[in-house]
CSV table of C-alpha atoms in Angstrom, one decimal:
chain,number,residue,atom,x,y,z
A,268,GLU,CA,104.2,110.7,71.0
A,269,THR,CA,101.2,110.1,73.2
A,270,LYS,CA,101.2,106.7,74.9
A,271,LYS,CA,98.0,104.8,75.1
A,272,PHE,CA,97.0,101.9,77.3
A,273,THR,CA,95.8,98.7,75.7
A,274,VAL,CA,93.3,97.0,78.0
A,275,THR,CA,92.5,93.4,77.3
A,276,ALA,CA,89.4,91.9,78.9
A,277,HIS,CA,87.7,88.5,79.0
A,278,ASP,CA,83.9,88.4,78.8
A,279,ARG,CA,83.3,85.2,80.7
A,280,THR,CA,79.6,85.0,79.9
A,281,ASN,CA,80.3,84.9,76.1
A,282,ASP,CA,83.8,83.5,76.4
A,283,VAL,CA,85.2,86.3,74.3
A,284,THR,CA,88.5,88.1,74.8
A,285,TYR,CA,88.9,91.6,73.3
A,286,SER,CA,91.2,94.6,73.6
A,287,GLU,CA,90.6,98.4,73.5
A,288,GLU,CA,93.0,101.4,73.6
A,289,PHE,CA,92.6,104.3,76.1
A,290,ASP,CA,94.4,107.5,76.9
A,291,ASN,CA,93.9,107.0,80.6
A,292,VAL,CA,92.9,104.2,82.8
A,293,VAL,CA,91.5,104.5,86.3
A,294,VAL,CA,92.0,101.4,88.5
A,295,ALA,CA,89.1,101.4,91.0
A,296,SER,CA,89.3,97.9,92.3
A,297,GLY,CA,90.0,98.9,95.8
A,298,HIS,CA,93.1,98.1,97.7
A,299,PHE,CA,91.9,97.2,101.2
A,300,SER,CA,92.6,93.5,100.8
A,301,VAL,CA,96.2,92.9,101.7
A,302,PRO,CA,96.8,94.0,105.3
A,303,ASN,CA,100.1,95.8,106.2
A,304,VAL,CA,101.2,93.5,109.1
A,305,PRO,CA,104.3,94.9,110.8
A,306,TYR,CA,106.4,92.6,113.0
A,307,PHE,CA,107.6,93.6,116.4
A,308,GLU,CA,110.0,91.7,118.6
A,309,GLY,CA,108.2,89.2,120.7
A,310,PHE,CA,105.2,88.7,118.4
A,311,SER,CA,106.2,85.1,117.7
A,312,THR,CA,106.1,84.2,121.4
A,313,PHE,CA,103.1,86.4,122.5
A,314,ASN,CA,100.6,84.2,124.3
A,315,GLY,CA,97.6,86.3,123.4
A,316,ARG,CA,95.8,87.0,120.1
A,317,ILE,CA,97.3,89.2,117.4
A,318,LEU,CA,95.0,90.2,114.6
A,319,HIS,CA,94.8,92.9,111.9
A,320,SER,CA,91.8,95.2,111.7
A,321,HIS,CA,91.0,93.5,108.5
A,322,ASP,CA,90.1,90.4,110.5
A,323,PHE,CA,88.3,92.2,113.4
A,324,ARG,CA,84.7,91.0,113.6
A,325,ASP,CA,83.2,91.2,117.1
A,326,ALA,CA,84.2,93.5,120.0
A,327,MET,CA,82.6,91.0,122.5
A,328,GLU,CA,85.6,88.8,122.0
A,329,PHE,CA,87.6,91.4,123.9
A,330,LYS,CA,85.2,92.0,126.9
A,331,GLY,CA,87.1,92.1,130.1
A,332,LYS,CA,90.5,92.1,128.3
A,333,ASP,CA,93.4,94.5,128.1
A,334,ILE,CA,93.7,95.5,124.5
A,335,LEU,CA,96.7,97.0,122.6
A,336,ILE,CA,95.8,98.8,119.4
A,337,ILE,CA,98.7,99.7,117.1
A,338,GLY,CA,97.9,102.6,114.8
A,339,ARG,CA,96.1,105.9,115.0
A,340,SER,CA,93.7,106.3,112.2
A,341,TYR,CA,90.0,105.6,111.6
A,342,SER,CA,90.2,101.8,112.2
A,343,ALA,CA,92.0,102.3,115.5
A,344,GLU,CA,89.5,104.8,116.7
A,345,ASP,CA,86.5,102.7,115.5
A,346,ILE,CA,87.7,99.4,116.9
A,347,GLY,CA,88.9,100.9,120.1
A,348,SER,CA,85.5,102.6,120.6
A,349,GLN,CA,83.7,99.3,119.9
A,350,CYS,CA,85.9,97.4,122.4
A,351,TYR,CA,85.3,100.2,125.0
A,352,LYS,CA,81.5,100.0,124.4
A,353,TYR,CA,81.4,96.2,124.8
A,354,GLY,CA,83.5,96.1,128.0
A,355,ALA,CA,87.2,95.9,127.3
A,356,LYS,CA,89.0,96.2,130.6
A,357,SER,CA,91.5,98.7,129.1
A,358,ILE,CA,92.5,100.0,125.7
A,359,THR,CA,96.1,101.2,125.0
A,360,SER,CA,96.6,102.9,121.6
A,361,SER,CA,100.2,102.9,120.4
A,362,TYR,CA,101.1,105.6,117.8
A,363,ARG,CA,104.1,106.0,115.5
A,364,SER,CA,104.2,109.8,115.0
A,365,LYS,CA,101.6,111.5,117.1
A,366,PRO,CA,98.6,110.6,119.3
A,367,MET,CA,95.1,110.9,118.1
A,368,GLY,CA,94.6,113.5,120.8
A,369,PHE,CA,91.0,112.9,121.8
A,370,LYS,CA,89.7,113.0,125.3
A,371,TRP,CA,89.4,109.3,125.9
A,372,PRO,CA,87.6,107.5,128.7
A,373,GLU,CA,89.6,106.7,131.9
A,374,ASN,CA,90.6,103.2,130.8
A,375,TRP,CA,91.9,104.3,127.3
A,376,LYS,CA,95.5,105.6,127.1
A,377,GLU,CA,97.7,106.7,124.2
A,378,VAL,CA,101.4,105.7,124.2
A,379,PRO,CA,104.3,106.0,121.8
A,380,LEU,CA,105.1,103.2,119.4
A,381,LEU,CA,105.5,99.6,120.7
A,382,GLN,CA,109.1,98.4,120.8
A,383,LYS,CA,108.7,94.8,121.8
A,384,VAL,CA,106.5,92.3,123.7
A,385,VAL,CA,108.0,90.1,126.4
A,386,GLY,CA,105.4,87.4,127.5
A,387,LYS,CA,102.2,89.5,127.7
A,388,THR,CA,104.0,92.7,128.6
A,389,ALA,CA,104.2,95.4,125.9
A,390,HIS,CA,107.2,97.7,126.0
A,391,PHE,CA,106.8,101.2,124.5
A,392,LYS,CA,109.2,103.8,123.1
A,393,ASP,CA,108.8,106.0,126.2
A,394,GLY,CA,109.9,103.2,128.6
A,395,THR,CA,106.4,102.5,129.8
A,396,THR,CA,104.9,99.0,129.8
A,397,LYS,CA,101.4,97.4,129.8
A,398,ASP,CA,100.3,93.8,130.2
A,399,VAL,CA,97.9,93.0,127.3
A,400,ASP,CA,95.7,90.1,126.3
A,401,ALA,CA,95.3,90.9,122.6
A,402,ILE,CA,97.0,93.1,120.0
A,403,ILE,CA,95.0,94.6,117.2
A,404,LEU,CA,97.0,96.0,114.3
A,405,CYS,CA,95.3,99.0,112.7
A,406,THR,CA,98.2,99.5,110.4
A,407,GLY,CA,96.6,99.9,107.0
A,408,TYR,CA,96.9,98.0,103.8
A,409,LEU,CA,99.5,97.4,101.1
A,410,HIS,CA,98.6,98.6,97.7
A,411,SER,CA,98.3,95.4,95.7
A,412,PHE,CA,97.4,95.3,92.0
A,413,PRO,CA,98.5,91.8,90.9
A,414,PHE,CA,96.9,92.2,87.5
A,415,LEU,CA,99.2,95.1,86.5
A,416,THR,CA,102.5,94.4,84.7
A,417,ASP,CA,105.6,95.4,86.7
A,418,ASP,CA,106.2,98.6,84.6
A,419,LEU,CA,102.7,99.9,85.5
A,420,LYS,CA,102.8,99.1,89.3
A,421,LEU,CA,103.3,101.8,91.8
A,422,LYS,CA,106.9,102.2,93.0
A,423,THR,CA,106.2,103.9,96.3
A,424,ALA,CA,106.5,102.9,99.9
A,425,ASN,CA,102.7,102.3,100.0
A,426,ARG,CA,101.9,106.0,99.5
A,427,MET,CA,99.7,106.8,96.5
A,428,TRP,CA,99.5,110.5,95.7
A,429,PRO,CA,100.4,110.8,92.0
A,430,LEU,CA,100.2,114.2,90.3
A,431,ASP,CA,96.8,115.5,89.5
A,432,LEU,CA,95.1,113.4,92.2
A,433,TYR,CA,93.8,115.0,95.4
A,434,GLU,CA,94.3,112.5,98.2
A,435,GLY,CA,94.0,109.7,95.7
A,436,VAL,CA,90.9,111.1,94.1
A,437,VAL,CA,90.7,112.1,90.4
A,438,TRP,CA,89.9,115.8,89.9
A,439,GLU,CA,90.2,118.3,87.1
A,440,LYS,CA,91.9,121.6,87.3
A,441,ASN,CA,89.4,124.4,86.5
């Protein structure tokens, strides 16, 4: 027996609801809308600004400030570079598994994962510390598809590499 998907849609212009059946359905609605916001000890009492990359708008806000970036992917590299360009006093990138490994400017350091924040002092896994004015979380997004029924939702720890997808992209074996 081949299972099919029944997709029900509402045409708001004509106020008509209709259903169609499909063998496969590709959900291409994007998933960069629900930030993955980890909590570290001391965040609730940190006296500076904590924001997710999703909310980052203007590097000028961080001019002359000591910035801590948590994460090591594209957003971390991009936001850190913008903060450097617009005059951040220092940039500290905290990674979970391994550093990005680039040759950074003198005021940009990579350190192991943040463990806690006490006042404005960030404490890292390797025992080092750094006073920071702001923390930018470049920690990705949660996959959120609230329009899917529970039996169709992904049951993974936010990793999406189902069979027959290459890095989340549809492809055909040939």
